[in-house]
mmCIF file of C-alpha atoms and ligand atoms in Angstrom:
data_model
loop_
_atom_site.group_PDB
_atom_site.id
_atom_site.type_symbol
_atom_site.label_atom_id
_atom_site.label_comp_id
_atom_site.label_asym_id
_atom_site.label_seq_id
_atom_site.Cartn_x
_atom_site.Cartn_y
_atom_site.Cartn_z
ATOM 1 C CA MET A 22 29.469 30.952 15.177
ATOM 2 C CA GLN A 23 25.719 30.629 14.960
ATOM 3 C CA THR A 24 24.157 28.419 17.554
ATOM 4 C CA ALA A 25 20.618 27.221 17.933
ATOM 5 C CA ALA A 26 20.225 29.871 20.602
ATOM 6 C CA LYS A 27 21.531 32.700 18.441
ATOM 7 C CA LYS A 28 20.188 32.494 14.930
ATOM 8 C CA THR A 29 20.348 35.374 12.519
ATOM 9 C CA SER A 30 16.898 36.482 11.453
ATOM 10 C CA VAL A 31 15.638 35.112 8.170
ATOM 11 C CA ALA A 32 15.235 38.686 6.859
ATOM 12 C CA THR A 33 18.943 39.321 7.393
ATOM 13 C CA VAL A 34 19.797 36.103 5.577
ATOM 14 C CA TRP A 35 17.701 37.280 2.612
ATOM 15 C CA SER A 36 19.672 40.530 2.569
ATOM 16 C CA TRP A 37 22.947 38.559 2.465
ATOM 17 C CA LEU A 38 21.656 36.518 -0.460
ATOM 18 C CA GLU A 39 21.049 39.747 -2.347
ATOM 19 C CA ASN A 40 24.839 39.938 -2.631
ATOM 20 C CA VAL A 41 25.116 36.599 -4.403
ATOM 21 C CA PRO A 42 25.329 37.282 -8.153
ATOM 22 C CA ASP A 43 23.998 35.104 -10.925
ATOM 23 C CA PRO A 44 27.220 33.648 -12.378
ATOM 24 C CA GLU A 45 26.122 34.231 -15.971
ATOM 25 C CA ILE A 46 24.584 37.698 -15.568
ATOM 26 C CA PRO A 47 26.529 39.104 -12.617
ATOM 27 C CA VAL A 48 24.575 42.384 -12.407
ATOM 28 C CA ILE A 49 21.567 40.512 -11.078
ATOM 29 C CA SER A 50 21.449 38.607 -7.782
ATOM 30 C CA VAL A 51 19.981 35.184 -7.134
ATOM 31 C CA VAL A 52 17.231 36.951 -5.165
ATOM 32 C CA ASP A 53 16.458 39.306 -8.092
ATOM 33 C CA LEU A 54 16.299 36.276 -10.334
ATOM 34 C CA GLY A 55 13.641 34.732 -8.088
ATOM 35 C CA ILE A 56 15.343 31.374 -7.734
ATOM 36 C CA VAL A 57 15.686 31.479 -3.944
ATOM 37 C CA ARG A 58 12.312 30.185 -2.838
ATOM 38 C CA ASP A 59 12.651 29.787 0.904
ATOM 39 C CA VAL A 60 14.971 30.477 3.806
ATOM 40 C CA VAL A 61 14.274 28.654 7.027
ATOM 41 C CA TRP A 62 16.073 27.493 10.156
ATOM 42 C CA VAL A 63 15.642 23.806 10.977
ATOM 43 C CA ASP A 64 17.193 23.445 14.414
ATOM 44 C CA ASP A 65 20.730 24.757 13.962
ATOM 45 C CA ARG A 66 20.706 24.233 10.204
ATOM 46 C CA LEU A 67 19.957 26.987 7.717
ATOM 47 C CA VAL A 68 17.970 25.489 4.843
ATOM 48 C CA ILE A 69 17.864 27.439 1.578
ATOM 49 C CA SER A 70 15.462 26.218 -1.100
ATOM 50 C CA VAL A 71 16.620 26.981 -4.620
ATOM 51 C CA THR A 72 14.873 26.217 -7.890
ATOM 52 C CA PRO A 73 16.765 25.883 -11.203
ATOM 53 C CA THR A 74 15.978 28.281 -14.048
ATOM 54 C CA TYR A 75 16.418 25.643 -16.764
ATOM 55 C CA SER A 76 16.920 21.914 -16.090
ATOM 56 C CA GLY A 77 20.291 21.890 -17.802
ATOM 57 C CA CYS A 78 21.486 25.298 -16.674
ATOM 58 C CA PRO A 79 25.206 24.826 -15.978
ATOM 59 C CA ALA A 80 25.093 27.713 -13.480
ATOM 60 C CA THR A 81 22.935 25.779 -11.008
ATOM 61 C CA ALA A 82 25.829 24.037 -9.256
ATOM 62 C CA VAL A 83 27.866 27.260 -9.113
ATOM 63 C CA ILE A 84 24.906 29.133 -7.626
ATOM 64 C CA SER A 85 24.532 26.593 -4.805
ATOM 65 C CA LEU A 86 28.231 26.852 -4.077
ATOM 66 C CA GLU A 87 28.172 30.658 -4.025
ATOM 67 C CA ILE A 88 25.182 30.758 -1.697
ATOM 68 C CA GLU A 89 26.998 28.390 0.625
ATOM 69 C CA ASN A 90 30.163 30.515 0.498
ATOM 70 C CA GLU A 91 28.227 33.703 1.248
ATOM 71 C CA LEU A 92 26.589 32.135 4.288
ATOM 72 C CA ARG A 93 29.924 30.789 5.521
ATOM 73 C CA ARG A 94 31.327 34.299 5.259
ATOM 74 C CA HIS A 95 28.654 35.260 7.784
ATOM 75 C CA ASP A 96 29.707 32.384 10.014
ATOM 76 C CA VAL A 97 26.711 30.180 9.427
ATOM 77 C CA GLU A 98 27.996 26.740 10.223
ATOM 78 C CA LYS A 99 25.402 24.340 8.938
ATOM 79 C CA VAL A 100 23.931 25.091 5.540
ATOM 80 C CA GLU A 101 21.695 22.907 3.435
ATOM 81 C CA ILE A 102 20.809 23.836 -0.160
ATOM 82 C CA LYS A 103 17.596 22.127 -1.187
ATOM 83 C CA THR A 104 16.745 21.918 -4.889
ATOM 84 C CA ILE A 105 13.043 22.105 -5.620
ATOM 85 C CA LEU A 106 11.380 21.615 -9.004
ATOM 86 C CA SER A 107 7.789 22.530 -8.202
ATOM 87 C CA PRO A 108 6.383 25.116 -8.565
ATOM 88 C CA ALA A 109 8.624 25.508 -11.607
ATOM 89 C CA TRP A 110 10.585 28.735 -11.942
ATOM 90 C CA THR A 111 8.989 31.456 -14.014
ATOM 91 C CA THR A 112 10.403 34.750 -15.249
ATOM 92 C CA ASP A 113 7.449 36.392 -13.434
ATOM 93 C CA TRP A 114 9.522 35.873 -10.283
ATOM 94 C CA ILE A 115 12.245 38.243 -11.458
ATOM 95 C CA THR A 116 11.918 41.302 -9.219
ATOM 96 C CA GLU A 117 11.248 44.830 -10.510
ATOM 97 C CA ALA A 118 14.773 45.782 -9.461
ATOM 98 C CA GLY A 119 16.075 42.754 -11.334
ATOM 99 C CA ARG A 120 14.243 43.711 -14.519
ATOM 100 C CA GLN A 121 15.700 47.214 -14.364
ATOM 101 C CA LYS A 122 19.224 45.841 -13.798
ATOM 102 C CA LEU A 123 18.865 43.534 -16.815
ATOM 103 C CA LYS A 124 17.796 46.456 -18.975
ATOM 104 C CA ASP A 125 20.668 48.667 -17.796
ATOM 105 C CA TYR A 126 23.037 45.797 -18.583
ATOM 106 C CA GLY A 127 21.728 45.619 -22.170
ATOM 107 C CA ILE A 128 19.459 42.592 -21.840
ATOM 108 C CA ALA A 129 15.780 43.135 -22.631
ATOM 109 C CA PRO A 130 13.697 41.886 -19.677
ATOM 110 C CA PRO A 131 10.980 39.268 -20.303
ATOM 111 C CA VAL A 132 7.685 40.368 -21.834
ATOM 112 C CA ASN A 133 4.735 38.058 -21.388
ATOM 113 C CA GLY A 134 3.783 36.342 -24.603
ATOM 114 C CA ALA A 135 6.839 37.511 -26.526
ATOM 115 C CA ALA A 136 9.826 35.592 -27.894
ATOM 116 C CA SER A 137 7.841 33.752 -30.464
ATOM 117 C CA CYS A 138 9.826 33.501 -33.666
ATOM 118 C CA ALA A 139 7.637 30.790 -34.960
ATOM 119 C CA GLY A 140 3.949 30.985 -34.350
ATOM 120 C CA ALA A 141 3.462 28.362 -37.027
ATOM 121 C CA LEU A 142 0.994 26.277 -35.070
ATOM 122 C CA MET A 143 1.371 27.683 -31.589
ATOM 123 C CA ARG A 144 1.430 31.070 -29.883
ATOM 124 C CA PRO A 145 0.100 33.160 -32.755
ATOM 125 C CA ALA A 146 0.010 36.415 -30.792
ATOM 126 C CA PHE A 147 3.160 38.084 -29.590
ATOM 127 C CA SER A 148 4.034 41.366 -28.006
ATOM 128 C CA ALA A 149 6.946 43.589 -28.838
ATOM 129 C CA VAL A 150 10.297 43.380 -27.084
ATOM 130 C CA GLU A 151 11.878 46.780 -26.531
ATOM 131 C CA CYS A 152 15.447 47.369 -27.624
ATOM 132 C CA PRO A 153 17.504 47.897 -24.424
ATOM 133 C CA HIS A 154 19.813 50.305 -26.301
ATOM 134 C CA CYS A 155 17.428 52.768 -27.969
ATOM 135 C CA GLY A 156 13.996 51.780 -26.627
ATOM 136 C CA SER A 157 12.539 51.061 -30.051
ATOM 137 C CA SER A 158 9.822 48.424 -30.380
ATOM 138 C CA GLU A 159 10.907 47.701 -33.942
ATOM 139 C CA THR A 160 12.775 44.556 -33.004
ATOM 140 C CA LYS A 161 13.053 41.133 -34.542
ATOM 141 C CA CYS A 162 13.662 37.715 -33.000
ATOM 142 C CA VAL A 163 16.699 36.145 -34.672
ATOM 143 C CA SER A 164 16.595 32.923 -32.653
ATOM 144 C CA GLN A 165 14.695 31.760 -29.605
ATOM 145 C CA PHE A 166 17.870 30.176 -28.359
ATOM 146 C CA GLY A 167 20.651 32.526 -27.332
ATOM 147 C CA SER A 168 23.976 32.669 -25.540
ATOM 148 C CA THR A 169 22.546 30.931 -22.450
ATOM 149 C CA PRO A 170 19.425 28.770 -22.022
ATOM 150 C CA CYS A 171 17.445 31.699 -20.596
ATOM 151 C CA LYS A 172 18.080 34.093 -23.475
ATOM 152 C CA ALA A 173 16.914 34.612 -27.053
ATOM 153 C CA SER A 174 18.813 36.535 -29.741
ATOM 154 C CA TYR A 175 17.180 39.716 -31.047
ATOM 155 C CA ARG A 176 18.043 42.487 -33.451
ATOM 156 C CA CYS A 177 16.891 46.115 -33.358
ATOM 157 C CA GLU A 178 15.628 47.387 -36.712
ATOM 158 C CA GLU A 179 15.960 50.987 -35.521
ATOM 159 C CA CYS A 180 19.533 51.234 -34.178
ATOM 160 C CA LEU A 181 20.597 47.983 -35.908
ATOM 161 C CA GLU A 182 22.249 46.620 -32.748
ATOM 162 C CA PRO A 183 21.894 42.956 -31.820
ATOM 163 C CA PHE A 184 20.821 42.259 -28.239
ATOM 164 C CA ASP A 185 19.928 39.484 -25.829
ATOM 165 C CA TYR A 186 16.359 39.036 -24.694
ATOM 166 C CA PHE A 187 15.673 37.296 -21.382
ATOM 167 C CA LYS A 188 12.861 35.153 -22.672
ATOM 168 C CA SER A 189 9.548 34.781 -20.949
ATOM 169 C CA PHE A 190 9.395 31.344 -19.315
ATOM 170 C CA MET B 25 1.222 0.739 -7.296
ATOM 171 C CA ASP B 26 4.725 -0.573 -6.751
ATOM 172 C CA ASP B 27 7.757 1.600 -7.296
ATOM 173 C CA ASN B 28 9.022 -0.817 -9.987
ATOM 174 C CA SER B 29 6.719 0.638 -12.606
ATOM 175 C CA VAL B 30 7.593 4.206 -11.587
ATOM 176 C CA HIS B 31 11.258 3.224 -11.827
ATOM 177 C CA GLU B 32 10.667 1.892 -15.315
ATOM 178 C CA LEU B 33 8.815 5.051 -16.370
ATOM 179 C CA ALA B 34 11.641 7.244 -15.063
ATOM 180 C CA LEU B 35 14.172 5.125 -16.999
ATOM 181 C CA ARG B 36 12.191 5.359 -20.230
ATOM 182 C CA MET B 37 11.713 9.121 -19.974
ATOM 183 C CA GLY B 38 15.305 9.676 -18.883
ATOM 184 C CA ASP B 39 16.820 7.442 -21.561
ATOM 185 C CA ASN B 40 14.835 9.213 -24.298
ATOM 186 C CA CYS B 41 16.170 12.578 -23.132
ATOM 187 C CA LEU B 42 19.714 11.300 -22.666
ATOM 188 C CA ILE B 43 20.090 9.593 -26.035
ATOM 189 C CA LEU B 44 18.514 12.442 -27.985
ATOM 190 C CA GLY B 45 20.610 14.967 -26.054
ATOM 191 C CA GLN B 46 23.747 12.959 -26.834
ATOM 192 C CA GLY B 47 22.926 12.870 -30.557
ATOM 193 C CA LEU B 48 22.216 16.598 -30.686
ATOM 194 C CA SER B 49 25.444 17.443 -28.872
ATOM 195 C CA ALA B 50 27.407 16.073 -31.838
ATOM 196 C CA TRP B 51 26.198 19.072 -33.884
ATOM 197 C CA CYS B 52 27.958 21.496 -31.585
ATOM 198 C CA GLY B 53 30.322 23.482 -33.824
ATOM 199 C CA HIS B 54 29.010 21.830 -37.007
ATOM 200 C CA ALA B 55 25.505 23.204 -37.591
ATOM 201 C CA PRO B 56 24.806 25.048 -40.864
ATOM 202 C CA ALA B 57 24.341 28.444 -39.151
ATOM 203 C CA LEU B 58 25.514 29.935 -35.878
ATOM 204 C CA GLU B 59 21.947 30.411 -34.575
ATOM 205 C CA GLU B 60 21.164 26.779 -35.327
ATOM 206 C CA ASP B 61 24.326 25.642 -33.615
ATOM 207 C CA ILE B 62 23.414 27.565 -30.470
ATOM 208 C CA ALA B 63 19.803 26.394 -30.561
ATOM 209 C CA LEU B 64 20.795 22.734 -30.837
ATOM 210 C CA ALA B 65 23.319 23.047 -28.025
ATOM 211 C CA ASN B 66 20.658 24.649 -25.812
ATOM 212 C CA ILE B 67 18.099 21.972 -26.598
ATOM 213 C CA ALA B 68 20.679 19.264 -25.923
ATOM 214 C CA LEU B 69 21.420 20.968 -22.605
ATOM 215 C CA ASP B 70 17.729 21.062 -21.653
ATOM 216 C CA LEU B 71 17.409 17.377 -22.466
ATOM 217 C CA ILE B 72 20.507 16.407 -20.493
ATOM 218 C CA GLY B 73 19.144 18.483 -17.586
ATOM 219 C CA GLN B 74 15.850 16.622 -17.763
ATOM 220 C CA THR B 75 17.807 13.364 -17.898
ATOM 221 C CA LYS B 76 19.381 14.301 -14.583
ATOM 222 C CA HIS B 77 15.911 14.633 -13.022
ATOM 223 C CA TRP B 78 14.519 11.406 -14.497
ATOM 224 C CA LEU B 79 17.555 9.196 -13.986
ATOM 225 C CA GLY B 80 18.014 10.747 -10.537
ATOM 226 C CA LEU B 81 14.541 9.505 -9.659
ATOM 227 C CA ALA B 82 15.250 6.093 -11.225
ATOM 228 C CA ALA B 83 18.470 5.871 -9.214
ATOM 229 C CA ASP B 84 16.651 6.759 -5.976
ATOM 230 C CA LEU B 85 14.177 3.974 -6.641
ATOM 231 C CA SER B 86 16.713 1.315 -7.584
ATOM 232 C CA SER B 87 17.504 -1.334 -5.014
ATOM 233 C CA GLU B 88 21.246 -0.916 -5.409
ATOM 234 C CA LYS B 89 22.988 2.291 -4.426
ATOM 235 C CA LYS B 90 23.219 4.029 -7.782
ATOM 236 C CA THR B 91 23.453 7.555 -9.111
ATOM 237 C CA ALA B 92 22.069 9.125 -12.296
ATOM 238 C CA ASP B 93 25.645 9.077 -13.650
ATOM 239 C CA ASP B 94 25.961 5.330 -13.012
ATOM 240 C CA LEU B 95 22.777 4.758 -14.975
ATOM 241 C CA ALA B 96 23.927 6.916 -17.879
ATOM 242 C CA PHE B 97 27.486 5.681 -18.142
ATOM 243 C CA LEU B 98 27.572 2.117 -16.842
ATOM 244 C CA ARG B 99 24.575 0.367 -18.344
ATOM 245 C CA ASP B 100 24.761 -1.807 -21.454
ATOM 246 C CA VAL B 101 22.653 -1.695 -24.604
ATOM 247 C CA ARG B 102 19.961 -4.079 -23.388
ATOM 248 C CA GLU B 103 19.399 -2.060 -20.209
ATOM 249 C CA PHE B 104 18.511 1.155 -22.057
ATOM 250 C CA LYS B 105 14.772 1.763 -22.438
ATOM 251 C CA ASN B 106 14.685 4.669 -24.895
ATOM 252 C CA CYS B 107 12.554 4.524 -28.011
ATOM 253 C CA LEU B 108 14.207 3.658 -31.336
ATOM 254 C CA LEU B 109 13.457 7.083 -32.827
ATOM 255 C CA VAL B 110 15.895 8.987 -30.620
ATOM 256 C CA GLU B 111 18.792 6.618 -31.341
ATOM 257 C CA GLN B 112 18.595 7.050 -35.120
ATOM 258 C CA SER B 113 21.727 8.708 -36.460
ATOM 259 C CA ASN B 114 21.780 12.471 -36.972
ATOM 260 C CA GLY B 115 22.095 12.220 -40.756
ATOM 261 C CA ASP B 116 21.877 15.607 -42.441
ATOM 262 C CA TYR B 117 20.415 18.659 -40.761
ATOM 263 C CA GLY B 118 16.952 17.957 -42.158
ATOM 264 C CA ASN B 119 17.035 14.463 -40.712
ATOM 265 C CA THR B 120 18.043 15.787 -37.271
ATOM 266 C CA LEU B 121 15.203 18.312 -37.381
ATOM 267 C CA MET B 122 12.622 15.775 -38.473
ATOM 268 C CA ARG B 123 13.696 13.386 -35.687
ATOM 269 C CA GLN B 124 13.373 16.246 -33.210
ATOM 270 C CA PHE B 125 9.959 17.246 -34.505
ATOM 271 C CA LEU B 126 8.535 13.707 -34.379
ATOM 272 C CA PHE B 127 9.840 13.357 -30.833
ATOM 273 C CA ASP B 128 8.822 16.812 -29.549
ATOM 274 C CA ALA B 129 5.280 16.315 -30.843
ATOM 275 C CA TRP B 130 5.082 13.207 -28.629
ATOM 276 C CA HIS B 131 7.103 14.558 -25.703
ATOM 277 C CA TYR B 132 4.874 17.592 -25.225
ATOM 278 C CA PRO B 133 1.487 15.853 -24.748
ATOM 279 C CA VAL B 134 3.121 13.170 -22.585
ATOM 280 C CA LEU B 135 4.562 15.795 -20.238
ATOM 281 C CA GLU B 136 1.263 17.688 -20.296
ATOM 282 C CA ALA B 137 -0.393 14.535 -18.945
ATOM 283 C CA LEU B 138 2.422 13.695 -16.508
ATOM 284 C CA VAL B 139 2.046 17.128 -14.870
ATOM 285 C CA LYS B 140 -1.218 15.657 -13.508
ATOM 286 C CA SER B 141 0.401 12.375 -12.430
ATOM 287 C CA SER B 142 -0.812 10.895 -9.152
ATOM 288 C CA ASP B 143 2.879 10.482 -8.261
ATOM 289 C CA LYS B 144 4.233 13.842 -7.128
ATOM 290 C CA ARG B 145 7.851 13.002 -8.022
ATOM 291 C CA ILE B 146 6.804 12.419 -11.629
ATOM 292 C CA ALA B 147 4.512 15.466 -11.719
ATOM 293 C CA ASP B 148 7.274 17.773 -10.446
ATOM 294 C CA ILE B 149 9.756 16.709 -13.137
ATOM 295 C CA ALA B 150 7.087 17.025 -15.821
ATOM 296 C CA GLU B 151 6.118 20.496 -14.618
ATOM 297 C CA LYS B 152 9.720 21.646 -14.972
ATOM 298 C CA SER B 153 10.363 19.896 -18.301
ATOM 299 C CA ILE B 154 7.258 20.985 -20.165
ATOM 300 C CA LYS B 155 8.246 24.643 -20.056
ATOM 301 C CA GLU B 156 11.443 23.783 -21.911
ATOM 302 C CA VAL B 157 9.792 21.357 -24.301
ATOM 303 C CA THR B 158 7.227 23.995 -25.307
ATOM 304 C CA TYR B 159 10.090 25.941 -26.876
ATOM 305 C CA HIS B 160 11.531 22.777 -28.469
ATOM 306 C CA LEU B 161 8.241 21.889 -30.138
ATOM 307 C CA GLU B 162 7.619 25.419 -31.312
ATOM 308 C CA ARG B 163 11.020 25.567 -32.942
ATOM 309 C CA SER B 164 11.041 22.134 -34.568
ATOM 310 C CA THR B 165 7.523 22.633 -35.930
ATOM 311 C CA ASP B 166 8.431 25.977 -37.397
ATOM 312 C CA LEU B 167 11.565 24.664 -39.085
ATOM 313 C CA VAL B 168 9.939 21.519 -40.461
ATOM 314 C CA ILE B 169 7.243 23.703 -42.034
ATOM 315 C CA ARG B 170 9.722 26.219 -43.397
ATOM 316 C CA LEU B 171 11.983 23.563 -44.903
ATOM 317 C CA GLY B 172 9.201 21.277 -46.094
ATOM 318 C CA ASP B 173 7.466 24.202 -47.765
ATOM 319 C CA GLY B 174 10.780 25.687 -48.889
ATOM 320 C CA SER B 175 12.918 24.981 -51.945
ATOM 321 C CA ALA B 176 12.665 21.829 -54.059
ATOM 322 C CA GLU B 177 15.884 20.585 -52.454
ATOM 323 C CA SER B 178 14.796 21.254 -48.864
ATOM 324 C CA ASN B 179 11.424 19.635 -49.521
ATOM 325 C CA LYS B 180 13.146 16.557 -50.963
ATOM 326 C CA ARG B 181 15.417 16.232 -47.944
ATOM 327 C CA MET B 182 12.608 16.665 -45.423
ATOM 328 C CA GLN B 183 10.436 14.127 -47.247
ATOM 329 C CA GLY B 184 13.379 11.720 -47.313
ATOM 330 C CA ALA B 185 13.862 12.167 -43.571
ATOM 331 C CA LEU B 186 10.165 11.613 -42.895
ATOM 332 C CA ASN B 187 10.219 8.445 -45.007
ATOM 333 C CA ARG B 188 13.238 7.147 -43.120
ATOM 334 C CA LEU B 189 11.988 7.969 -39.626
ATOM 335 C CA TRP B 190 8.254 7.358 -39.846
ATOM 336 C CA ARG B 191 8.591 3.646 -39.002
ATOM 337 C CA TYR B 192 9.872 4.570 -35.532
ATOM 338 C CA THR B 193 6.855 6.693 -34.555
ATOM 339 C CA GLY B 194 4.412 3.866 -33.840
ATOM 340 C CA GLU B 195 6.381 2.617 -30.868
ATOM 341 C CA LEU B 196 6.036 5.945 -29.056
ATOM 342 C CA THR B 197 2.395 5.271 -28.309
ATOM 343 C CA GLU B 198 2.373 1.470 -28.297
ATOM 344 C CA PRO B 199 1.554 0.449 -24.708
ATOM 345 C CA ASP B 200 3.000 -2.578 -22.935
ATOM 346 C CA SER B 201 1.910 -4.069 -19.597
ATOM 347 C CA ILE B 202 3.904 -1.472 -17.641
ATOM 348 C CA ASP B 203 2.226 1.406 -19.499
ATOM 349 C CA ASP B 204 -1.161 -0.161 -18.807
ATOM 350 C CA ALA B 205 -0.429 -0.500 -15.097
ATOM 351 C CA LEU B 206 0.843 3.092 -14.916
ATOM 352 C CA ALA B 207 -2.258 4.372 -16.705
ATOM 353 C CA ASP B 208 -4.583 2.369 -14.429
ATOM 354 C CA SER B 209 -3.102 3.967 -11.336
ATOM 355 C CA GLY B 210 -3.154 7.490 -12.750
ATOM 356 C CA ILE B 211 0.637 7.806 -12.784
ATOM 357 C CA ALA B 212 0.990 8.063 -16.551
ATOM 358 C CA PRO B 213 -1.500 8.745 -19.348
ATOM 359 C CA ASP B 214 -3.325 6.212 -21.473
ATOM 360 C CA LEU B 215 -1.094 6.005 -24.544
ATOM 361 C CA GLY B 216 -4.174 5.720 -26.749
ATOM 362 C CA GLU B 217 -5.029 9.303 -25.807
ATOM 363 C CA ILE B 218 -1.466 10.407 -26.518
ATOM 364 C CA ARG B 219 -1.614 8.648 -29.871
ATOM 365 C CA LYS B 220 -4.631 10.708 -30.888
ATOM 366 C CA LYS B 221 -2.908 13.975 -29.992
ATOM 367 C CA HIS B 222 0.408 12.949 -31.563
ATOM 368 C CA THR B 223 -1.204 11.838 -34.807
ATOM 369 C CA GLN B 224 -3.349 14.947 -35.059
ATOM 370 C CA TYR B 225 -0.474 17.307 -34.422
ATOM 371 C CA LEU B 226 1.822 15.562 -36.913
ATOM 372 C CA ALA B 227 -0.851 15.459 -39.594
ATOM 373 C CA ALA B 228 -1.619 19.185 -39.290
ATOM 374 C CA ALA B 229 2.009 20.313 -39.270
ATOM 375 C CA LEU B 230 3.144 17.958 -42.032
ATOM 376 C CA ARG B 231 0.252 19.038 -44.235
ATOM 377 C CA GLU B 232 1.332 22.645 -43.788
ATOM 378 C CA ALA B 233 4.904 21.565 -44.536
ATOM 379 C CA MET B 234 3.762 20.047 -47.847
ATOM 380 C CA LEU B 235 5.072 16.657 -46.747
ATOM 381 C CA THR B 236 3.375 13.308 -47.213
ATOM 382 C CA ILE B 237 3.126 10.745 -44.428
ATOM 383 C CA PRO B 238 4.353 7.373 -45.789
ATOM 384 C CA ASP B 239 1.561 4.955 -46.452
ATOM 385 C CA GLY B 240 1.339 1.441 -45.023
ATOM 386 C CA GLU B 241 4.750 1.550 -43.361
ATOM 387 C CA GLN B 242 5.656 -1.420 -41.133
ATOM 388 C CA MET B 243 6.280 0.046 -37.670
ATOM 389 C CA GLN B 244 9.402 -0.972 -35.741
ATOM 390 C CA SER B 245 9.503 -1.345 -31.992
ATOM 391 C CA GLY B 246 11.610 -2.802 -29.197
ATOM 392 C CA GLY B 247 13.250 0.109 -27.401
ATOM 393 C CA LYS B 248 11.216 -0.238 -24.220
ATOM 394 C CA ARG B 249 12.279 -3.884 -24.012
ATOM 395 C CA GLY B 250 15.920 -3.003 -24.536
ATOM 396 C CA LEU B 251 15.995 -4.224 -28.150
ATOM 397 C CA HIS B 252 17.815 -1.521 -30.066
ATOM 398 C CA THR B 253 18.874 -0.799 -33.630
ATOM 399 C CA GLU B 254 22.313 -1.465 -35.024
ATOM 400 C CA GLY B 255 23.954 1.907 -34.472
ATOM 401 C CA PHE B 256 23.037 2.113 -30.802
ATOM 402 C CA GLY B 257 26.078 0.227 -29.520
ATOM 403 C CA TYR B 258 28.382 2.747 -31.225
ATOM 404 C CA LEU B 259 26.440 5.661 -29.741
ATOM 405 C CA LEU B 260 26.789 4.192 -26.250
ATOM 406 C CA GLY B 261 30.449 3.392 -26.861
ATOM 407 C CA GLU B 262 31.170 7.022 -27.624
ATOM 408 C CA MET B 263 29.052 8.348 -24.776
ATOM 409 C CA GLN B 264 30.472 5.984 -22.157
ATOM 410 C CA VAL B 265 34.123 5.663 -23.152
ATOM 411 C CA LEU B 266 35.451 8.091 -20.575
ATOM 412 C CA GLN B 267 33.758 6.465 -17.585
ATOM 413 C CA ARG B 268 34.425 2.968 -18.892
ATOM 414 C CA SER B 269 38.137 3.508 -19.385
ATOM 415 C CA ASN B 270 38.631 5.726 -16.306
ATOM 416 C CA PRO B 271 36.132 4.349 -13.768
ATOM 417 C CA GLY B 272 34.993 7.001 -11.312
ATOM 418 C CA ALA B 273 36.666 9.869 -13.211
ATOM 419 C CA LYS B 274 35.455 13.277 -11.992
ATOM 420 C CA TRP B 275 36.071 16.861 -13.007
HETATM 421 ZN ZN1 ZN C 307 17.715 49.811 -30.796
#
């Protein structure tokens, strides 16, 4: 058991959290996703600050539970998960490793300024999203809203495969 | 500034998100195309998520020990402070889209201003919400333009929806004494400023959509005072039935 006298280093705790998968995209960890914002000991309590990806993301509660379970596995007795809203989560916080894992899994990682299907009155410029299957930039946004709140639906004009795009947020 | 006005603001924002989210959820499995079905479900989810933030704040500020769930499921018609626009029935798909567009075009500039609120609790929720609402507004604008400037039938339906819903847009930027107090203390924006932005945005998009704003319409209001339209009781009945008939039910 952890006591106030014997606390695991914060760096080690971060490495444990790298084993906690995102429940919806299990190849990527909560650390890769950039939603763990802070790890700190307050007396004998380990306080983990987590920020939601989307306000209504159903995975948020599961993520808190899985972080807690992981820490319990390492015999941390007192855990507090703190939800913070500000600064709001951005896909810029997804790590390089995380972006690569998304791509390998078949989800195009976020591109700044992309994911605009509309551009009617807003966001006129957009950059190309690369097909995660064949690498072509000849892709088309089918819908900005995909299988989960964080994804858009795309189609590759080159290999004709549909794919998910982790939209820039 | 007393917390009563902040409480009221949180209720109004939260109730707007909740009631619109509830209406949109009814499309799940019924939308005209799979992509539309998924989009509406996602937008409903965003709005319900935002509701959790707003009503969570309102619950924290209430004198009794209440939760966001208590506020959503155990209040009666007169206690809801949402605007009349969001409680209008879904109607056809065009009507649902027009309702969304008229609301998003107001929601966005309000959140943009609330990000700079002097109350950090409000600013934090706005900062989170506006990222989601940016996508909502982009989508509803695009679809209103495409359908308005589409076939004769789609234009007719969108114009019909605009004619039906226009009377509920005035209330969105009609200040009462609480709005004035909130604006004076820098917690919420001056609704006159929001009105300018809302009107400008609607005019530009609707012009591009080849739709005509109804002339000389008598505006309806009352939502902020808890005076709702006829269908609202049914909407609440459906939304609250589970908690009302099984108090404290959890899953
Ligand atoms: Zn391809």
